[in-house]
Amino acid sequence: MLLKEQITNHSTDGHNETFVLNLGPQHPATHGVLRVKMTMDGEYITRAEPVCGYIHRMHEKMGENRTWAQFLPNTSRVDYLSAMHYTHAFVGAVERACKIEVPPRAEYIRVVTSELNRISSHLVWFGAFLLDLGGFTPLLYAFDDREKILDLLEGLTGARLTYCFYRFGGSCNDVDDEFITGTKEFVSYMRPRLKMYRALVTDNVILRKRLEHIGIVDAEMCRKYGATGPVIRGAGVPYDVRRAEPYSVYRDFDFDVPHYHENDCMARYLVRMEEIEQSLRIVEQAIGRMPDGPFQGKAPRVIKPPTGDYCYAVEAARGRMMVRIVSDGKEIPYRVKLRAPSFSNLSLFEEASRGMLLADALALMGSLDLVIPDIDR
Amino acid sequence: MSSDAVDAIAGRLREMNTPSSEDATVSIAEHSARGWNLDATVVPERLVEAARMLDAEGFGIDAVTGVDWIAAGQMEIVYDFFHPMRAVRAVLRTRVPRARPEVPTIQDVFPGANWHERETHDFFGIHFVGHPDLTPLLLPEDADFHPLRKDYPGAS
């Protein structure tokens, strides 16, 4: 409130000179190629307009000139930090359309790999966010821990980031003993690390002063802009696609949906840190109860979904990721729509950043956890 | 959301369509089969009203997109909604002639629709009447083409 009054006073005193500040498209705080055109009144933002599209690749058009299976690798390139979730949404949509049954073991494999991917994504956010705020050390810790997940997933899938591991009706490969032992070791390794993060970073008074009461995004704004994931959960709404529209076998697991009512950057920070713990819980349960059986069900050799449109949504690391497919019964999709969470999460930035200090707006931007290829698609 | 509440919304959407064109329909679907609970086709004139009703029911904007039905000479605009508090999903659709693709904007109801509509304008050339800024969002700033139209090269 104070900030808003200050800016109003400042701009009505007869010296309302504003200037345009161009942030990006090559700025470290924008994580990729996002440009923000900011109209500044001194150090205060009067308008911050995101300019998108620098790495637009027209994935949705590519969906219309290749077969359903050929489009699958594209989905892992949309949000490269959360690739498992994106491929999951696409195979889920096709499975829903073609009524392909997925064997339980495959669903458990999907849950384990998706949750590991969520942890690795949150660790990148953690490191990069702290880097935005001026702390370099946490990045090194976070990337060290993330490396263990990347190694595990590389052993299983052959890829370190752009996993294309799920298949219509199952997965590409079965989990081996090495992966299972490694994952168990990782879970018991990661828990003390999270305690260390709390002592090193979360309880740090400088961090708290940078994040508390800064960057207010409330539940109503989230709903009006379609912001989901940790952004809406930091606004006090326990909305999680894994609970709201249960998919795969998420009904089988005990986990909490962390949410905070403060609406500020700190709330979003705490949500993600607790989500790492919850993902570890899910991984532990899924590994412990992994059913035997095939990892790939029966799927037609040529995929031709019946005419009509179908949606499938998953909880990706940044929020609600939905694939909407329209089929005309051919081997090639008629239309593929990718609903990306970062796109909606960024769309509220212009309104949320109005009247903020530039340095605080960068904290807000970091707390939204943007992945630019996810916005531009 | 209870099935009664979904029925009630469906009923109000049905009323909006009278006197309706023959393709204005409202149906309730099994979420596990389609990915939504409620699917309503409304005439373009009633679109803002329908969005306002879903807004009052507490829905959030999920996405806006188009589908080019070139053989039928129509453009379909699809509006997806999620509910942050209840396990329910709604889809609104409307169809406009391909030669004159114009629908009213819903960005006054859901400010988040602003970007989705801009993107849909980029890709399909659908004009959202009343939208404050339809300059390209994802395409180059001087783009005058609409790549997701089926007659744009590269389509199957």
Short mmCIF file of C-alpha atoms in Angstrom, two decimals:
data_model
loop_
_atom_site.label_atom_id
_atom_site.label_comp_id
_atom_site.label_asym_id
_atom_site.label_seq_id
_atom_site.Cartn_x
_atom_site.Cartn_y
_atom_site.Cartn_z
CA MET A 1 0.00 0.00 0.00
CA LEU A 2 2.77 2.37 1.00
CA LEU A 3 4.44 1.92 -2.34
CA LYS A 4 1.27 2.74 -4.25
CA GLU A 5 0.76 5.97 -2.29
CA GLN A 6 4.34 6.97 -2.81
CA ILE A 7 4.13 6.51 -6.51
CA THR A 8 0.88 8.42 -6.79
CA ASN A 9 2.31 11.33 -4.84
CA HIS A 10 5.47 11.26 -6.81
CA SER A 11 3.83 11.33 -10.20
CA THR A 12 1.33 14.08 -9.42
CA ASP A 13 3.75 16.64 -8.05
CA GLY A 14 4.37 18.23 -11.40
CA HIS A 15 7.60 16.39 -12.14
CA ASN A 16 6.01 13.30 -13.56
CA GLU A 17 8.83 12.44 -15.87
CA THR A 18 8.87 8.79 -16.72
CA PHE A 19 11.38 6.86 -18.78
CA VAL A 20 11.34 3.53 -20.54
CA LEU A 21 13.67 0.86 -19.24
CA ASN A 22 14.26 -2.13 -21.42
CA LEU A 23 14.86 -5.36 -19.49
CA GLY A 24 16.10 -8.19 -21.64
CA PRO A 25 15.75 -10.03 -23.95
CA GLN A 26 19.23 -11.01 -22.81
CA HIS A 27 19.10 -10.38 -19.10
CA PRO A 28 20.18 -12.90 -16.46
CA ALA A 29 17.06 -12.30 -14.37
CA THR A 30 14.73 -13.18 -17.20
CA HIS A 31 16.04 -16.76 -17.57
CA GLY A 32 16.13 -17.01 -21.29
CA VAL A 33 14.86 -14.55 -23.79
CA LEU A 34 12.04 -12.61 -22.26
CA ARG A 35 11.92 -8.88 -22.75
CA VAL A 36 10.07 -6.55 -20.41
CA LYS A 37 9.37 -3.01 -21.49
CA MET A 38 9.17 -1.02 -18.29
CA THR A 39 7.89 2.50 -17.90
CA MET A 40 9.64 3.77 -14.82
CA ASP A 41 8.98 6.62 -12.48
CA GLY A 42 12.33 6.80 -10.77
CA GLU A 43 12.83 3.37 -9.29
CA TYR A 44 9.13 2.58 -9.33
CA ILE A 45 7.37 0.73 -12.13
CA THR A 46 4.35 2.40 -13.63
CA ARG A 47 3.93 -0.22 -16.33
CA ALA A 48 5.83 -3.39 -17.11
CA GLU A 49 4.83 -4.97 -20.37
CA PRO A 50 6.30 -8.41 -21.13
CA VAL A 51 7.27 -8.85 -24.78
CA CYS A 52 7.18 -12.54 -25.68
CA GLY A 53 7.91 -14.65 -28.70
CA TYR A 54 11.69 -14.52 -29.01
CA ILE A 55 11.93 -18.31 -29.02
CA HIS A 56 8.57 -19.11 -30.49
CA ARG A 57 8.87 -22.38 -32.42
CA MET A 58 5.27 -23.04 -33.45
CA HIS A 59 5.07 -26.44 -31.83
CA GLU A 60 1.33 -26.50 -32.45
CA LYS A 61 1.83 -26.30 -36.21
CA MET A 62 4.41 -29.06 -36.02
CA GLY A 63 1.66 -31.11 -34.37
CA GLU A 64 -0.37 -30.84 -37.55
CA ASN A 65 2.19 -32.21 -39.96
CA ARG A 66 3.47 -35.37 -38.28
CA THR A 67 1.92 -38.45 -36.70
CA TRP A 68 0.80 -38.62 -33.09
CA ALA A 69 3.91 -40.58 -32.10
CA GLN A 70 6.23 -38.30 -34.04
CA PHE A 71 4.93 -35.28 -32.13
CA LEU A 72 5.71 -36.84 -28.74
CA PRO A 73 9.35 -35.65 -28.57
CA ASN A 74 8.18 -32.07 -29.26
CA THR A 75 6.27 -32.00 -26.00
CA SER A 76 9.43 -32.59 -23.98
CA ARG A 77 10.99 -29.49 -25.56
CA VAL A 78 8.29 -27.09 -24.43
CA ASP A 79 9.29 -26.78 -20.80
CA TYR A 80 12.67 -28.46 -20.80
CA LEU A 81 12.86 -28.44 -16.99
CA SER A 82 9.60 -30.33 -16.59
CA ALA A 83 9.71 -32.63 -19.63
CA MET A 84 8.23 -35.72 -17.96
CA HIS A 85 5.03 -33.88 -17.10
CA TYR A 86 4.58 -32.55 -20.62
CA THR A 87 5.05 -35.90 -22.29
CA HIS A 88 2.70 -37.34 -19.68
CA ALA A 89 -0.03 -34.85 -20.64
CA PHE A 90 0.33 -35.69 -24.34
CA VAL A 91 0.40 -39.48 -23.98
CA GLY A 92 -2.46 -39.13 -21.49
CA ALA A 93 -4.58 -37.25 -24.00
CA VAL A 94 -3.97 -39.83 -26.72
CA GLU A 95 -4.60 -42.71 -24.30
CA ARG A 96 -7.84 -41.06 -23.21
CA ALA A 97 -8.94 -40.66 -26.84
CA CYS A 98 -7.98 -44.17 -27.97
CA LYS A 99 -9.02 -45.80 -24.67
CA ILE A 100 -5.56 -47.35 -24.28
CA GLU A 101 -5.08 -49.09 -20.94
CA VAL A 102 -1.87 -48.45 -19.06
CA PRO A 103 -0.58 -51.26 -16.84
CA PRO A 104 -0.15 -50.38 -13.13
CA ARG A 105 3.61 -50.80 -13.18
CA ALA A 106 3.90 -48.25 -15.98
CA GLU A 107 1.76 -45.79 -14.01
CA TYR A 108 4.03 -46.21 -10.98
CA ILE A 109 7.10 -45.69 -13.13
CA ARG A 110 5.49 -42.52 -14.46
CA VAL A 111 4.77 -41.24 -10.97
CA VAL A 112 8.33 -41.89 -9.77
CA THR A 113 9.96 -40.23 -12.77
CA SER A 114 7.50 -37.31 -12.79
CA GLU A 115 8.09 -36.56 -9.13
CA LEU A 116 11.87 -36.81 -9.51
CA ASN A 117 11.55 -34.38 -12.40
CA ARG A 118 9.51 -32.03 -10.22
CA ILE A 119 12.28 -32.05 -7.60
CA SER A 120 14.99 -31.35 -10.17
CA SER A 121 12.90 -28.53 -11.65
CA HIS A 122 12.31 -26.97 -8.24
CA LEU A 123 16.04 -27.20 -7.52
CA VAL A 124 16.83 -25.23 -10.67
CA TRP A 125 14.26 -22.65 -9.64
CA PHE A 126 15.75 -22.53 -6.13
CA GLY A 127 19.28 -21.93 -7.38
CA ALA A 128 18.29 -19.44 -10.06
CA PHE A 129 15.91 -17.55 -7.80
CA LEU A 130 18.56 -17.10 -5.12
CA LEU A 131 20.96 -16.02 -7.82
CA ASP A 132 18.47 -13.34 -8.90
CA LEU A 133 18.35 -12.13 -5.33
CA GLY A 134 22.14 -11.92 -5.15
CA GLY A 135 23.06 -15.16 -3.38
CA PHE A 136 25.46 -17.29 -5.36
CA THR A 137 26.23 -20.21 -3.02
CA PRO A 138 22.79 -21.90 -2.96
CA LEU A 139 22.98 -22.39 -6.73
CA LEU A 140 26.02 -24.62 -6.34
CA TYR A 141 24.34 -26.74 -3.68
CA ALA A 142 21.12 -27.02 -5.67
CA PHE A 143 22.85 -28.00 -8.90
CA ASP A 144 24.95 -30.54 -7.04
CA ASP A 145 21.79 -32.22 -5.73
CA ARG A 146 19.99 -31.91 -9.04
CA GLU A 147 22.89 -33.66 -10.73
CA LYS A 148 22.03 -36.82 -8.80
CA ILE A 149 18.51 -36.79 -10.23
CA LEU A 150 19.78 -36.12 -13.73
CA ASP A 151 22.16 -39.07 -13.41
CA LEU A 152 19.36 -41.34 -12.23
CA LEU A 153 17.06 -40.30 -15.05
CA GLU A 154 19.85 -40.45 -17.59
CA GLY A 155 20.53 -44.04 -16.60
CA LEU A 156 16.87 -44.86 -17.09
CA THR A 157 15.88 -42.77 -20.09
CA GLY A 158 19.12 -41.89 -21.86
CA ALA A 159 18.39 -38.19 -21.65
CA ARG A 160 19.34 -35.63 -19.06
CA LEU A 161 16.63 -33.04 -19.69
CA THR A 162 14.40 -33.66 -22.67
CA TYR A 163 13.09 -37.04 -21.63
CA CYS A 164 10.87 -38.76 -24.11
CA PHE A 165 10.34 -41.77 -21.92
CA TYR A 166 6.60 -42.34 -21.83
CA ARG A 167 4.86 -44.19 -24.62
CA PHE A 168 1.21 -44.53 -25.55
CA GLY A 169 0.16 -47.27 -23.15
CA GLY A 170 3.26 -47.42 -20.99
CA SER A 171 6.86 -46.40 -20.94
CA CYS A 172 9.89 -46.93 -23.11
CA ASN A 173 11.77 -49.05 -20.63
CA ASP A 174 11.42 -50.84 -17.32
CA VAL A 175 13.09 -49.60 -14.16
CA ASP A 176 16.10 -51.67 -13.16
CA ASP A 177 17.58 -52.44 -9.74
CA GLU A 178 20.20 -49.78 -10.20
CA PHE A 179 17.54 -47.11 -10.63
CA ILE A 180 15.49 -48.36 -7.69
CA THR A 181 18.48 -48.51 -5.34
CA GLY A 182 19.73 -45.15 -6.57
CA THR A 183 16.32 -43.53 -6.06
CA LYS A 184 16.04 -44.93 -2.53
CA GLU A 185 19.49 -43.58 -1.75
CA PHE A 186 18.56 -40.22 -3.21
CA VAL A 187 15.45 -39.94 -1.02
CA SER A 188 17.42 -40.59 2.15
CA TYR A 189 20.18 -38.26 0.96
CA MET A 190 17.85 -35.39 0.04
CA ARG A 191 15.92 -35.08 3.31
CA PRO A 192 18.89 -33.87 5.41
CA ARG A 193 19.85 -31.60 2.53
CA LEU A 194 16.47 -29.88 2.77
CA LYS A 195 17.11 -29.28 6.48
CA MET A 196 20.41 -27.75 5.52
CA TYR A 197 18.68 -25.51 2.95
CA ARG A 198 16.31 -24.35 5.63
CA ALA A 199 19.15 -23.40 7.95
CA LEU A 200 21.25 -21.88 5.19
CA VAL A 201 18.65 -20.05 3.14
CA THR A 202 15.03 -20.19 4.31
CA ASP A 203 15.69 -18.84 7.79
CA ASN A 204 18.08 -16.21 6.52
CA VAL A 205 16.91 -12.77 7.60
CA ILE A 206 18.12 -11.07 4.41
CA LEU A 207 16.11 -13.47 2.27
CA ARG A 208 13.01 -12.92 4.41
CA LYS A 209 13.34 -9.15 4.12
CA ARG A 210 13.61 -9.44 0.36
CA LEU A 211 10.58 -11.72 0.02
CA GLU A 212 8.06 -11.10 2.78
CA HIS A 213 5.15 -8.80 1.83
CA ILE A 214 6.70 -8.36 -1.61
CA GLY A 215 4.96 -9.23 -4.88
CA ILE A 216 1.40 -9.70 -3.71
CA VAL A 217 -0.59 -12.06 -5.96
CA ASP A 218 -3.91 -13.02 -4.41
CA ALA A 219 -6.32 -15.86 -5.13
CA GLU A 220 -8.70 -13.69 -7.14
CA MET A 221 -5.90 -12.49 -9.43
CA CYS A 222 -4.79 -16.10 -9.96
CA ARG A 223 -8.29 -17.14 -10.92
CA LYS A 224 -8.83 -14.20 -13.29
CA TYR A 225 -5.48 -14.81 -15.02
CA GLY A 226 -5.48 -18.59 -14.80
CA ALA A 227 -2.30 -18.71 -12.73
CA THR A 228 -1.78 -22.17 -11.24
CA GLY A 229 0.87 -24.26 -9.56
CA PRO A 230 2.95 -22.77 -6.74
CA VAL A 231 1.62 -19.29 -7.65
CA ILE A 232 -2.00 -20.09 -6.76
CA ARG A 233 -0.90 -22.26 -3.83
CA GLY A 234 1.09 -19.32 -2.49
CA ALA A 235 -2.19 -17.40 -2.64
CA GLY A 236 -3.85 -19.74 -0.16
CA VAL A 237 -5.65 -22.00 -2.64
CA PRO A 238 -4.75 -25.72 -2.35
CA TYR A 239 -5.36 -26.24 -6.07
CA ASP A 240 -3.34 -29.12 -7.45
CA VAL A 241 -4.30 -31.03 -10.60
CA ARG A 242 -3.14 -34.24 -8.93
CA ARG A 243 -6.05 -33.76 -6.52
CA ALA A 244 -8.56 -31.71 -8.55
CA GLU A 245 -8.51 -34.00 -11.58
CA PRO A 246 -6.74 -37.11 -10.33
CA TYR A 247 -4.82 -38.76 -13.16
CA SER A 248 -2.49 -41.73 -13.39
CA VAL A 249 -2.32 -43.42 -9.95
CA TYR A 250 -2.01 -40.31 -7.76
CA ARG A 251 -5.07 -41.46 -5.81
CA ASP A 252 -2.91 -44.22 -4.29
CA PHE A 253 -0.53 -41.92 -2.45
CA ASP A 254 -0.56 -39.88 0.72
CA PHE A 255 0.76 -36.41 0.18
CA ASP A 256 -0.12 -32.89 1.26
CA VAL A 257 -0.71 -29.92 -1.00
CA PRO A 258 1.38 -27.18 0.62
CA HIS A 259 -0.29 -23.77 0.50
CA TYR A 260 0.30 -20.47 2.21
CA HIS A 261 -2.03 -17.53 2.67
CA GLU A 262 0.48 -14.69 2.60
CA ASN A 263 0.22 -14.14 -1.20
CA ASP A 264 3.84 -12.90 -1.29
CA CYS A 265 7.12 -14.11 -2.78
CA MET A 266 7.97 -15.89 0.46
CA ALA A 267 4.74 -17.90 0.31
CA ARG A 268 5.58 -19.11 -3.19
CA TYR A 269 9.12 -19.88 -2.03
CA LEU A 270 7.88 -21.96 0.90
CA VAL A 271 5.35 -23.81 -1.27
CA ARG A 272 8.07 -25.03 -3.62
CA MET A 273 10.44 -26.01 -0.83
CA GLU A 274 7.70 -28.09 0.80
CA GLU A 275 6.72 -29.59 -2.51
CA ILE A 276 10.18 -31.10 -2.76
CA GLU A 277 9.50 -32.88 0.53
CA GLN A 278 6.08 -34.05 -0.66
CA SER A 279 7.53 -35.34 -3.92
CA LEU A 280 10.10 -37.30 -1.93
CA ARG A 281 7.21 -38.82 0.02
CA ILE A 282 5.44 -39.86 -3.17
CA VAL A 283 8.62 -41.29 -4.69
CA GLU A 284 9.25 -43.31 -1.53
CA GLN A 285 5.72 -44.74 -1.52
CA ALA A 286 5.74 -45.50 -5.24
CA ILE A 287 9.11 -47.23 -5.14
CA GLY A 288 8.06 -49.23 -2.06
CA ARG A 289 4.81 -50.41 -3.65
CA MET A 290 5.95 -50.81 -7.26
CA PRO A 291 3.72 -53.55 -8.69
CA ASP A 292 5.09 -56.31 -10.88
CA GLY A 293 3.91 -56.79 -14.41
CA PRO A 294 4.48 -55.32 -17.84
CA PHE A 295 5.70 -51.75 -18.30
CA GLN A 296 3.97 -51.41 -21.65
CA GLY A 297 0.34 -52.18 -22.37
CA LYS A 298 -1.33 -52.99 -25.65
CA ALA A 299 -1.41 -50.04 -27.98
CA PRO A 300 -2.30 -50.04 -31.66
CA ARG A 301 0.68 -49.88 -33.99
CA VAL A 302 -0.89 -47.03 -35.90
CA ILE A 303 -2.50 -44.44 -33.67
CA LYS A 304 -5.77 -43.06 -35.06
CA PRO A 305 -7.80 -41.50 -32.26
CA PRO A 306 -11.56 -41.44 -32.87
CA THR A 307 -13.04 -38.17 -34.14
CA GLY A 308 -13.54 -35.56 -31.46
CA ASP A 309 -11.56 -33.53 -28.99
CA TYR A 310 -10.02 -34.58 -25.71
CA CYS A 311 -8.14 -32.85 -22.90
CA TYR A 312 -5.63 -34.17 -20.43
CA ALA A 313 -4.14 -32.07 -17.67
CA VAL A 314 -1.24 -32.78 -15.33
CA GLU A 315 0.37 -30.89 -12.50
CA ALA A 316 3.68 -29.83 -14.02
CA ALA A 317 6.37 -28.16 -11.94
CA ARG A 318 4.98 -24.72 -12.84
CA GLY A 319 1.30 -25.54 -12.64
CA ARG A 320 -1.52 -26.79 -14.78
CA MET A 321 -0.27 -28.22 -18.06
CA MET A 322 -3.04 -29.28 -20.38
CA VAL A 323 -2.99 -30.82 -23.82
CA ARG A 324 -6.10 -30.44 -25.94
CA ILE A 325 -6.16 -32.65 -29.01
CA VAL A 326 -8.63 -32.60 -31.87
CA SER A 327 -8.72 -35.69 -34.04
CA ASP A 328 -10.46 -36.25 -37.33
CA GLY A 329 -9.69 -39.97 -37.12
CA LYS A 330 -6.49 -39.74 -39.16
CA GLU A 331 -2.90 -40.69 -38.43
CA ILE A 332 -2.01 -37.02 -38.12
CA PRO A 333 -3.51 -34.73 -35.47
CA TYR A 334 -6.03 -32.17 -36.68
CA ARG A 335 -5.08 -29.79 -33.90
CA VAL A 336 -2.85 -29.93 -30.81
CA LYS A 337 -3.15 -27.18 -28.24
CA LEU A 338 -0.58 -26.90 -25.48
CA ARG A 339 -1.82 -24.98 -22.46
CA ALA A 340 1.36 -23.91 -20.73
CA PRO A 341 1.41 -22.76 -17.09
CA SER A 342 4.21 -20.18 -17.46
CA PHE A 343 2.18 -18.32 -20.09
CA SER A 344 -0.71 -17.70 -17.70
CA ASN A 345 1.58 -17.11 -14.73
CA LEU A 346 3.46 -14.37 -16.58
CA SER A 347 0.28 -12.75 -17.90
CA LEU A 348 -0.49 -11.35 -14.43
CA PHE A 349 2.94 -9.71 -14.14
CA GLU A 350 1.85 -6.41 -15.67
CA GLU A 351 -0.89 -5.96 -13.09
CA ALA A 352 1.03 -7.40 -10.13
CA SER A 353 4.18 -5.36 -10.71
CA ARG A 354 2.45 -1.98 -10.98
CA GLY A 355 3.91 0.43 -8.43
CA MET A 356 6.69 -1.92 -7.33
CA LEU A 357 10.35 -1.15 -6.99
CA LEU A 358 12.37 -2.58 -9.85
CA ALA A 359 14.43 -4.82 -7.57
CA ASP A 360 11.26 -6.18 -5.96
CA ALA A 361 9.68 -6.80 -9.34
CA LEU A 362 12.65 -9.00 -10.22
CA ALA A 363 11.98 -10.96 -7.03
CA LEU A 364 8.36 -11.28 -8.12
CA MET A 365 9.40 -12.45 -11.56
CA GLY A 366 11.75 -15.02 -10.06
CA SER A 367 9.05 -16.26 -7.71
CA LEU A 368 6.78 -16.99 -10.71
CA ASP A 369 9.40 -19.52 -11.92
CA LEU A 370 9.16 -18.73 -15.62
CA VAL A 371 10.51 -20.95 -18.33
CA ILE A 372 10.52 -18.90 -21.50
CA PRO A 373 10.21 -21.72 -24.10
CA ASP A 374 7.11 -22.74 -22.16
CA ILE A 375 5.60 -19.29 -22.70
CA ASP A 376 6.61 -18.97 -26.34
CA ARG A 377 6.10 -22.59 -27.39
CA MET B 1 -18.80 -29.52 -7.39
CA SER B 2 -21.85 -31.73 -7.03
CA SER B 3 -23.53 -33.04 -10.13
CA ASP B 4 -26.59 -30.93 -9.22
CA ALA B 5 -24.51 -27.77 -9.39
CA VAL B 6 -23.12 -28.82 -12.78
CA ASP B 7 -26.68 -29.51 -13.95
CA ALA B 8 -27.76 -26.07 -12.79
CA ILE B 9 -24.99 -24.35 -14.76
CA ALA B 10 -25.84 -26.50 -17.78
CA GLY B 11 -29.47 -25.45 -17.47
CA ARG B 12 -28.60 -21.76 -17.42
CA LEU B 13 -26.32 -22.17 -20.44
CA ARG B 14 -29.18 -23.89 -22.27
CA GLU B 15 -31.50 -20.99 -21.52
CA MET B 16 -28.95 -18.58 -22.96
CA ASN B 17 -29.24 -20.27 -26.31
CA THR B 18 -32.94 -19.71 -26.85
CA PRO B 19 -33.90 -19.00 -29.50
CA SER B 20 -30.97 -21.16 -30.48
CA SER B 21 -29.35 -22.13 -33.69
CA GLU B 22 -29.30 -25.88 -34.28
CA ASP B 23 -25.65 -26.30 -33.33
CA ALA B 24 -26.00 -24.62 -29.93
CA THR B 25 -25.80 -27.54 -27.51
CA VAL B 26 -24.95 -28.15 -23.88
CA SER B 27 -23.76 -31.55 -22.72
CA ILE B 28 -22.45 -33.11 -19.55
CA ALA B 29 -19.48 -35.40 -20.01
CA GLU B 30 -17.60 -37.93 -17.92
CA HIS B 31 -14.33 -36.28 -16.91
CA SER B 32 -12.34 -39.49 -17.33
CA ALA B 33 -13.57 -39.85 -20.92
CA ARG B 34 -13.07 -36.33 -22.27
CA GLY B 35 -11.20 -34.25 -19.70
CA TRP B 36 -14.09 -31.96 -18.78
CA ASN B 37 -17.48 -32.12 -17.11
CA LEU B 38 -19.44 -29.52 -19.00
CA ASP B 39 -19.33 -28.70 -22.70
CA ALA B 40 -21.44 -25.85 -24.05
CA THR B 41 -21.68 -24.37 -27.52
CA VAL B 42 -23.13 -20.89 -27.45
CA VAL B 43 -23.87 -18.35 -30.16
CA PRO B 44 -21.18 -15.62 -30.33
CA GLU B 45 -23.61 -12.96 -29.07
CA ARG B 46 -24.10 -14.81 -25.78
CA LEU B 47 -20.44 -15.60 -25.21
CA VAL B 48 -19.65 -12.73 -22.83
CA GLU B 49 -22.76 -13.49 -20.84
CA ALA B 50 -21.77 -17.15 -20.55
CA ALA B 51 -18.23 -16.21 -19.47
CA ARG B 52 -19.67 -13.83 -16.90
CA MET B 53 -21.81 -16.61 -15.51
CA LEU B 54 -18.84 -18.97 -15.19
CA ASP B 55 -16.90 -16.14 -13.55
CA ALA B 56 -19.66 -15.70 -10.98
CA GLU B 57 -19.54 -19.45 -10.34
CA GLY B 58 -15.85 -19.12 -9.42
CA PHE B 59 -14.25 -20.62 -12.51
CA GLY B 60 -10.78 -19.55 -13.62
CA ILE B 61 -9.63 -19.05 -17.20
CA ASP B 62 -7.63 -21.99 -18.48
CA ALA B 63 -7.02 -21.30 -22.16
CA VAL B 64 -8.56 -19.86 -25.30
CA THR B 65 -7.79 -21.35 -28.67
CA GLY B 66 -9.18 -21.90 -32.12
CA VAL B 67 -9.79 -24.74 -34.54
CA ASP B 68 -9.98 -24.10 -38.27
CA TRP B 69 -12.79 -26.18 -39.79
CA ILE B 70 -11.88 -25.29 -43.33
CA ALA B 71 -14.17 -27.85 -44.96
CA ALA B 72 -17.20 -26.44 -43.14
CA GLY B 73 -16.04 -22.86 -43.74
CA GLN B 74 -16.04 -22.17 -40.02
CA MET B 75 -13.70 -21.18 -37.23
CA GLU B 76 -14.31 -22.64 -33.81
CA ILE B 77 -13.16 -20.77 -30.74
CA VAL B 78 -12.74 -22.91 -27.64
CA TYR B 79 -12.63 -21.47 -24.11
CA ASP B 80 -11.41 -23.75 -21.33
CA PHE B 81 -12.17 -23.11 -17.68
CA PHE B 82 -10.94 -24.77 -14.50
CA HIS B 83 -12.27 -24.36 -11.01
CA PRO B 84 -9.71 -23.58 -8.31
CA MET B 85 -11.91 -24.83 -5.46
CA ARG B 86 -13.96 -27.63 -6.95
CA ALA B 87 -13.17 -30.60 -9.15
CA VAL B 88 -15.00 -29.46 -12.25
CA ARG B 89 -13.97 -28.32 -15.73
CA ALA B 90 -16.05 -26.45 -18.25
CA VAL B 91 -15.61 -25.84 -21.98
CA LEU B 92 -17.33 -23.08 -23.92
CA ARG B 93 -17.34 -23.10 -27.70
CA THR B 94 -18.60 -20.88 -30.40
CA ARG B 95 -18.41 -21.00 -34.18
CA VAL B 96 -18.09 -18.13 -36.61
CA PRO B 97 -17.94 -18.05 -40.41
CA ARG B 98 -14.39 -18.42 -41.67
CA ALA B 99 -14.83 -15.49 -44.05
CA ARG B 100 -15.67 -13.13 -41.18
CA PRO B 101 -14.15 -14.55 -37.98
CA GLU B 102 -15.31 -12.14 -35.29
CA VAL B 103 -16.23 -12.79 -31.67
CA PRO B 104 -16.54 -10.42 -28.73
CA THR B 105 -13.62 -10.36 -26.32
CA ILE B 106 -14.00 -11.77 -22.81
CA GLN B 107 -10.93 -9.99 -21.49
CA ASP B 108 -13.15 -7.60 -19.51
CA VAL B 109 -14.45 -10.62 -17.60
CA PHE B 110 -11.18 -12.53 -17.35
CA PRO B 111 -8.14 -10.25 -17.83
CA GLY B 112 -6.11 -13.42 -18.38
CA ALA B 113 -8.00 -13.97 -21.63
CA ASN B 114 -6.19 -10.95 -23.07
CA TRP B 115 -3.04 -12.90 -23.94
CA HIS B 116 -4.88 -16.05 -24.94
CA GLU B 117 -7.01 -14.06 -27.36
CA ARG B 118 -3.97 -12.27 -28.75
CA GLU B 119 -2.32 -15.63 -29.34
CA THR B 120 -5.46 -16.95 -31.03
CA HIS B 121 -5.50 -13.85 -33.22
CA ASP B 122 -1.84 -14.51 -34.12
CA PHE B 123 -2.44 -18.11 -35.09
CA PHE B 124 -5.91 -17.98 -36.67
CA GLY B 125 -6.63 -14.36 -37.53
CA ILE B 126 -9.74 -14.43 -35.40
CA HIS B 127 -10.73 -10.89 -34.53
CA PHE B 128 -11.74 -10.37 -30.92
CA VAL B 129 -14.01 -7.36 -31.03
CA GLY B 130 -13.27 -4.94 -28.20
CA HIS B 131 -9.81 -6.34 -27.46
CA PRO B 132 -7.47 -3.42 -26.61
CA ASP B 133 -4.34 -4.74 -28.34
CA LEU B 134 -4.29 -7.45 -30.98
CA THR B 135 -0.67 -6.87 -32.05
CA PRO B 136 1.25 -10.14 -32.41
CA LEU B 137 2.23 -11.68 -29.09
CA LEU B 138 4.25 -14.72 -30.12
CA LEU B 139 4.74 -14.09 -33.84
CA PRO B 140 7.10 -11.37 -35.15
CA GLU B 141 5.75 -7.87 -34.64
CA ASP B 142 5.15 -7.34 -38.36
CA ALA B 143 3.51 -10.73 -38.94
CA ASP B 144 0.49 -10.57 -41.22
CA PHE B 145 0.04 -14.33 -41.59
CA HIS B 146 -1.85 -16.83 -39.46
CA PRO B 147 0.04 -20.11 -39.40
CA LEU B 148 -2.58 -22.38 -37.84
CA ARG B 149 -5.06 -21.74 -40.61
CA LYS B 150 -5.37 -24.93 -42.58
CA ASP B 151 -4.67 -23.14 -45.88
CA TYR B 152 -1.33 -21.87 -44.58
CA PRO B 153 1.55 -23.90 -46.06
CA GLY B 154 2.86 -26.65 -43.84
CA ALA B 155 -0.51 -28.07 -42.91
CA SER B 156 -1.15 -31.70 -43.61
#
